[in-house]
PDB file of C-alpha atoms in Angstrom:
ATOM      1  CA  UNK A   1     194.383 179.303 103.075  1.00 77.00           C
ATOM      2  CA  UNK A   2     197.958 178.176 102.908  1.00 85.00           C
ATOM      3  CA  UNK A   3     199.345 176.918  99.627  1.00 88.00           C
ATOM      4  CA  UNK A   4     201.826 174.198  99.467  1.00 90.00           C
ATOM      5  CA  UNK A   5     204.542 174.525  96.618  1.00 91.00           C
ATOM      6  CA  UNK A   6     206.788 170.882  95.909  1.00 91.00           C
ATOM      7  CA  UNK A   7     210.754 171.747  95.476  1.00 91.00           C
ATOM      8  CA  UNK A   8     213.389 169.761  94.737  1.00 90.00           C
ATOM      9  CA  UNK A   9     216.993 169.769  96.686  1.00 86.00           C
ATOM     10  CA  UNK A  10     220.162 168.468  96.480  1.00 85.00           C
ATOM     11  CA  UNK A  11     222.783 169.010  98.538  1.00 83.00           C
ATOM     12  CA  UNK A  12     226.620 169.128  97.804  1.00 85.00           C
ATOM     13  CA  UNK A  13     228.766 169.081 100.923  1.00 86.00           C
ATOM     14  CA  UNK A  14     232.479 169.025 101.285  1.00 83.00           C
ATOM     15  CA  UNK A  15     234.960 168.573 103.902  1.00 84.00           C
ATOM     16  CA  UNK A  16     238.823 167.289 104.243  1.00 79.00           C
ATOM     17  CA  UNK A  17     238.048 165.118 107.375  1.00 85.00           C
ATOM     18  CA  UNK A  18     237.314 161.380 107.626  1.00 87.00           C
ATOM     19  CA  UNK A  19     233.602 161.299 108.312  1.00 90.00           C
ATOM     20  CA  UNK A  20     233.617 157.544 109.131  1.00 91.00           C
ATOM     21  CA  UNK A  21     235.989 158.244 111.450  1.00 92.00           C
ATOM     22  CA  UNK A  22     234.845 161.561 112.927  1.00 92.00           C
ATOM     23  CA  UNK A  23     231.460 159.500 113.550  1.00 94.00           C
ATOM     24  CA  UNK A  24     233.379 156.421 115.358  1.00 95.00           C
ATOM     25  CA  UNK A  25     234.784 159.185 117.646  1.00 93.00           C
ATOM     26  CA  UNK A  26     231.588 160.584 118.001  1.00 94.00           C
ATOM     27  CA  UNK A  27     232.648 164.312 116.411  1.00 93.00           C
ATOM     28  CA  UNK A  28     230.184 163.872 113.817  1.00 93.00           C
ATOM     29  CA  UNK A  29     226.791 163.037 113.959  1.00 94.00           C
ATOM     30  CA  UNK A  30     225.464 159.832 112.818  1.00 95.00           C
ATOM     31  CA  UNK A  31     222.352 160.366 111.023  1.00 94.00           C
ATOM     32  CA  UNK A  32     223.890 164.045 109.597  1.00 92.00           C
ATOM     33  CA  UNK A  33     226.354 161.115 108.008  1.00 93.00           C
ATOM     34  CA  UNK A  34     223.796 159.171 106.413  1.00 93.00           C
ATOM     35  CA  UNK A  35     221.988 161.796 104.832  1.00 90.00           C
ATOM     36  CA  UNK A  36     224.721 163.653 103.098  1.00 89.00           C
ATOM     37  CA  UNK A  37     226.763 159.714 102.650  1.00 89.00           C
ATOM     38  CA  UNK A  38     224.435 159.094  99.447  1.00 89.00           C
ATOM     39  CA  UNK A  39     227.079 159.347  96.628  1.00 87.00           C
ATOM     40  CA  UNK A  40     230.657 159.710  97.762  1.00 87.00           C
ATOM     41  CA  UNK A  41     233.287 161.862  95.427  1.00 86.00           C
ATOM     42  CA  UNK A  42     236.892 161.630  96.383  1.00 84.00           C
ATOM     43  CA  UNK A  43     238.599 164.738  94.620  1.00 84.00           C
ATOM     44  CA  UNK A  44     242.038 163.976  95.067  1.00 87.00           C
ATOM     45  CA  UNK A  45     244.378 167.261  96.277  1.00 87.00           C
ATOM     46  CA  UNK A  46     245.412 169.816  93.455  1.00 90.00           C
ATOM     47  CA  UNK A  47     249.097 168.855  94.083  1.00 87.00           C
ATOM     48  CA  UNK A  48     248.388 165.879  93.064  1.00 89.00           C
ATOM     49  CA  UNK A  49     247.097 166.698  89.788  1.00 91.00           C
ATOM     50  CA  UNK A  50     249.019 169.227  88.101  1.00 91.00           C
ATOM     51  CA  UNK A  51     247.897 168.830  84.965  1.00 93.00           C
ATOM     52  CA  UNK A  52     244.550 170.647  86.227  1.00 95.00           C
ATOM     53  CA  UNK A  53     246.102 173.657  87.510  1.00 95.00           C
ATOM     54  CA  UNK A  54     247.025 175.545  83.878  1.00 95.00           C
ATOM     55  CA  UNK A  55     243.213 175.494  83.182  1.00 96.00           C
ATOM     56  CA  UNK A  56     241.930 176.092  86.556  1.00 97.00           C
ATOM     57  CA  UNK A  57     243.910 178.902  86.293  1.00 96.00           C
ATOM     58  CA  UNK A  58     243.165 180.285  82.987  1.00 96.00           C
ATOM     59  CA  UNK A  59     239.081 179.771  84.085  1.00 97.00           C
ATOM     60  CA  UNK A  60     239.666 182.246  87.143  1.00 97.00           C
ATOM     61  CA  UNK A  61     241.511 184.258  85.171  1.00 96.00           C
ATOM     62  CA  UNK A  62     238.665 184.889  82.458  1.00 96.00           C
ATOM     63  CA  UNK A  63     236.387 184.809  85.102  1.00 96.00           C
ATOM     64  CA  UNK A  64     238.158 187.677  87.357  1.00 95.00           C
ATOM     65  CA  UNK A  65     239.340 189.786  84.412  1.00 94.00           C
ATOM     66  CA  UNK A  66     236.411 189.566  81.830  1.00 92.00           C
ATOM     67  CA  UNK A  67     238.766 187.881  79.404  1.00 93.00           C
ATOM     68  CA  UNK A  68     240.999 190.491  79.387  1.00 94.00           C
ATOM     69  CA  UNK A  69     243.793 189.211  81.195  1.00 95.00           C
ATOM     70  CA  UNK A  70     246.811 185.985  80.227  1.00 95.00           C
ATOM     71  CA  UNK A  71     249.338 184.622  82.015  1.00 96.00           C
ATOM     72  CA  UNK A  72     252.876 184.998  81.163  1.00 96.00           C
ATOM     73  CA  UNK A  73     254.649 181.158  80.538  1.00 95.00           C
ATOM     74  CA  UNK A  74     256.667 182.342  83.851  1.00 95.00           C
ATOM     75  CA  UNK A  75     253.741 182.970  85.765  1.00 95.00           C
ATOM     76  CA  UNK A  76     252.077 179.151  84.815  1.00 95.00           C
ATOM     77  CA  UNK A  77     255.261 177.214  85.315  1.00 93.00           C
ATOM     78  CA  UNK A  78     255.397 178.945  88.981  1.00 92.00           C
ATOM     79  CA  UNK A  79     251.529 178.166  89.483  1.00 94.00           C
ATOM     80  CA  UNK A  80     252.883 174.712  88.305  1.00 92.00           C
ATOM     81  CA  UNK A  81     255.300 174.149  90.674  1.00 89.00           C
ATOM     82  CA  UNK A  82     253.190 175.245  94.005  1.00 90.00           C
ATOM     83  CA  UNK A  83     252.179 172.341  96.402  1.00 86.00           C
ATOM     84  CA  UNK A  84     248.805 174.339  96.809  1.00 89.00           C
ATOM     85  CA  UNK A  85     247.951 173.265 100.294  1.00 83.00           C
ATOM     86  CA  UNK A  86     244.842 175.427 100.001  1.00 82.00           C
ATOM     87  CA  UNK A  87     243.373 173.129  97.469  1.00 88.00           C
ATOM     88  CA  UNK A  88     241.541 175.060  93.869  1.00 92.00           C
ATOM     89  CA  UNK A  89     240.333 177.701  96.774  1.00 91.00           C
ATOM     90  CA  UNK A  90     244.334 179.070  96.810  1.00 92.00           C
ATOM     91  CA  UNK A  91     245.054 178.768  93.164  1.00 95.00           C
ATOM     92  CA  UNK A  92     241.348 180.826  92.769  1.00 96.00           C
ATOM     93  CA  UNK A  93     242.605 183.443  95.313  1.00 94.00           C
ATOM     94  CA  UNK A  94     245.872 184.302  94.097  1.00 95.00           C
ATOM     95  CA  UNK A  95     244.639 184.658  90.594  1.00 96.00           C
ATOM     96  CA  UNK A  96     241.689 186.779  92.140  1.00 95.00           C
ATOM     97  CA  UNK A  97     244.373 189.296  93.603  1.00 94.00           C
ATOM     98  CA  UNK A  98     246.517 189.429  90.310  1.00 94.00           C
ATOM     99  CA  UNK A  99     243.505 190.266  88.566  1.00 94.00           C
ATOM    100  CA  UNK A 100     242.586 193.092  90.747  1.00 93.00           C
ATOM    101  CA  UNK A 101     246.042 194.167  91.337  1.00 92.00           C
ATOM    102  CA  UNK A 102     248.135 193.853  87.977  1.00 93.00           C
ATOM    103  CA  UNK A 103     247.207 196.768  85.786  1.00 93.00           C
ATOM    104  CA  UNK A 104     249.124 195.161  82.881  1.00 94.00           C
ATOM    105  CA  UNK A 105     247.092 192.304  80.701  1.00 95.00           C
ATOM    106  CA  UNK A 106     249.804 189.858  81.168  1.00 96.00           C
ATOM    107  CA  UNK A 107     250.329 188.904  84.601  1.00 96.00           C
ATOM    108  CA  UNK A 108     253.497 187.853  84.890  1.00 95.00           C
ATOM    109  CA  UNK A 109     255.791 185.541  87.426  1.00 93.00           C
ATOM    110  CA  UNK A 110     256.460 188.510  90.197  1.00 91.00           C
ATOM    111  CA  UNK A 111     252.766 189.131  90.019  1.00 92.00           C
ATOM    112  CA  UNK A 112     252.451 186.030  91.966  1.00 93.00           C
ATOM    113  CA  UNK A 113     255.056 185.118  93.530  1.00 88.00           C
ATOM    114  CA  UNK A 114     254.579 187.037  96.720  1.00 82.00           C
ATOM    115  CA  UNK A 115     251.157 185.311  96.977  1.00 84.00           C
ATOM    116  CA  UNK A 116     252.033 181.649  97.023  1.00 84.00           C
ATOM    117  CA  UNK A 117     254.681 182.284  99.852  1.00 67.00           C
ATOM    118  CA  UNK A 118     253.521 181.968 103.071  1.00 57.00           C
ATOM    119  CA  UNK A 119     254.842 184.340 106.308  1.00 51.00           C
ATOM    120  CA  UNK A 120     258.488 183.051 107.672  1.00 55.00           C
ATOM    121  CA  UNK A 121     257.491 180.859 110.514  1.00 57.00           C
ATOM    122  CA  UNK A 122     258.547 183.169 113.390  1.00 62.00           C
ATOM    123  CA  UNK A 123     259.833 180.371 115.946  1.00 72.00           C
ATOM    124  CA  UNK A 124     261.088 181.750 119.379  1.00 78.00           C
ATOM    125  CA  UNK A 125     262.649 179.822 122.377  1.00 82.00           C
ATOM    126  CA  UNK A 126     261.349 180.049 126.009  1.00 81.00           C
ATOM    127  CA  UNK A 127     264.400 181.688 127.260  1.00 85.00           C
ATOM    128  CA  UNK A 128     263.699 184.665 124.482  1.00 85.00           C
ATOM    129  CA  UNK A 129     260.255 184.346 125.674  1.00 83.00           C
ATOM    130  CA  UNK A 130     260.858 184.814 128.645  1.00 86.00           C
ATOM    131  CA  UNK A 131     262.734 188.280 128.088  1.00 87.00           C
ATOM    132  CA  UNK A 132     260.231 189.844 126.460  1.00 85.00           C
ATOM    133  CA  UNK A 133     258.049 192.232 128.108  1.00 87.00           C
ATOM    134  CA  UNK A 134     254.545 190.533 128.842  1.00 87.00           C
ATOM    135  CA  UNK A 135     252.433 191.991 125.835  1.00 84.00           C
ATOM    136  CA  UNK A 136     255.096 191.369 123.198  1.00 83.00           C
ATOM    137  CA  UNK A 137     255.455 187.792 125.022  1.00 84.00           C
ATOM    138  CA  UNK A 138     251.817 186.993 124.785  1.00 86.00           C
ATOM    139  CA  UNK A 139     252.037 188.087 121.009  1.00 83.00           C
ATOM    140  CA  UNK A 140     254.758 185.638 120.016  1.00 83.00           C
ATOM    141  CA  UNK A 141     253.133 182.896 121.903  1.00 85.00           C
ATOM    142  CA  UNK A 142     249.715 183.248 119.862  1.00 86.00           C
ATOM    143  CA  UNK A 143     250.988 183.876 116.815  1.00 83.00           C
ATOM    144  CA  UNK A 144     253.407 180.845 116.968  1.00 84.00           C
ATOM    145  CA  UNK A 145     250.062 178.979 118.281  1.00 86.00           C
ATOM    146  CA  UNK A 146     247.991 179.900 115.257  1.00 85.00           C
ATOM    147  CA  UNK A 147     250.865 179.263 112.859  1.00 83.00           C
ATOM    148  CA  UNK A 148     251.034 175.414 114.356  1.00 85.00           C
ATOM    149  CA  UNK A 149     247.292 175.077 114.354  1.00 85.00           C
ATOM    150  CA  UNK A 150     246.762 176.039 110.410  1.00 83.00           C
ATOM    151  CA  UNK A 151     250.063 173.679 109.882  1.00 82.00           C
ATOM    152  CA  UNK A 152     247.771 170.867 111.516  1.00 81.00           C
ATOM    153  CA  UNK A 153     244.606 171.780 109.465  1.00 80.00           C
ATOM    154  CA  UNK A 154     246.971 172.648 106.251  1.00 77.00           C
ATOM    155  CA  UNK A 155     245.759 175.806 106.299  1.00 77.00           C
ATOM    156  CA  UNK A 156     242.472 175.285 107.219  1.00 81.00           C
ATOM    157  CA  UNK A 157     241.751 178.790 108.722  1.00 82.00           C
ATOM    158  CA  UNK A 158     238.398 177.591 110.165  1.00 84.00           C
ATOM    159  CA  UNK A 159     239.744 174.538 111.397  1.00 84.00           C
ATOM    160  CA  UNK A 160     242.826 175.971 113.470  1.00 85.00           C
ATOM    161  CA  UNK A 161     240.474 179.040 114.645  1.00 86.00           C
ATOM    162  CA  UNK A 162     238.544 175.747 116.330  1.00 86.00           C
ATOM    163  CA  UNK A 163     241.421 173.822 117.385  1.00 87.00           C
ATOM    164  CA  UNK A 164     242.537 177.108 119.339  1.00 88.00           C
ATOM    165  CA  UNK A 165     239.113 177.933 120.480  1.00 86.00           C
ATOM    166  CA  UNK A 166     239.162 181.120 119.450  1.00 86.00           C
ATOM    167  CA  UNK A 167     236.830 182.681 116.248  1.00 80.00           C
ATOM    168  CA  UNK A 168     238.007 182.636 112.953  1.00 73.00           C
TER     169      UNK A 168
END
């Protein structure tokens, strides 16, 4: 005898894309839209609310460290000043790392810093391309490929990996 048990569901789904318009171009399917399309919330980009990133930041940071952990007034005004193109997602994974890597209970402004900088953007002409031996060549290429594909997806690591055609 099989016994049937009722639950209840909701489901909260995100994504930075245009779903209207991913369905008009056909990328997105229709009725997938109308299911999740029930009650819309825009959350507008953390750099354009600073005033949330102080206590975002202090949450991870009791949440990483157990309470045990501050930030120095150094270390917030830096946080302050980041255009976080990886949304609450980058602000939660640089305070992760300080949490796990600063011994100290006051993480402080060089704790950081070296997080919220991204790679120099290594751009190389054809010509020097062209010079290199084929393996260092084919290294350049993809690497300048993958740094133009997470500019397009602001740093959407799963959406350049899919622009490329390659796995994440």
């Amino acid at each position: 005898m099989q016994t049937m048990i009722k639950i209840f569901a909701e489901m909260v789904a995100a994504t930075h894309h245009d779903l209207t318009e991913q369905v008009n171009r056909n990328h997105f399917r229709e009725d997938l839209y109308h299911r999740l399309h029930v009650f819309p919330i825009q959350v507008p980009a953390l750099r354009d609310r600073p005033e949330d990133i102080s206590a975002l930041a202090t949450h991870f940071l009791n949440y990483f460290s157990n309470h045990t952990k501050k930030l120095s007034s150094a270390a917030l005004s830096l946080l302050s000043s980041h255009s976080w193109t990886g949304n609450v997602r980058e602000l939660r994974n640089v305070i992760e790392h300080a949490c796990v890597t600063v011994r100290s209970t006051t993480i402080e402004e060089n704790d950081i810093r070296n997080q919220l900088h991204p790679p120099p953007k290594i751009e190389i002409s054809t010509d020097e391309l062209l010079q290199l031996p084929l393996s260092e060549a084919v290294s350049a290429l993809e690497r300048m490929m993958i740094q133009r594909a997470l500019r397009a997806s602001q740093n959407n690591r799963a959406e350049a990996a899919r622009q490329l055609g390659i796995h994440r």
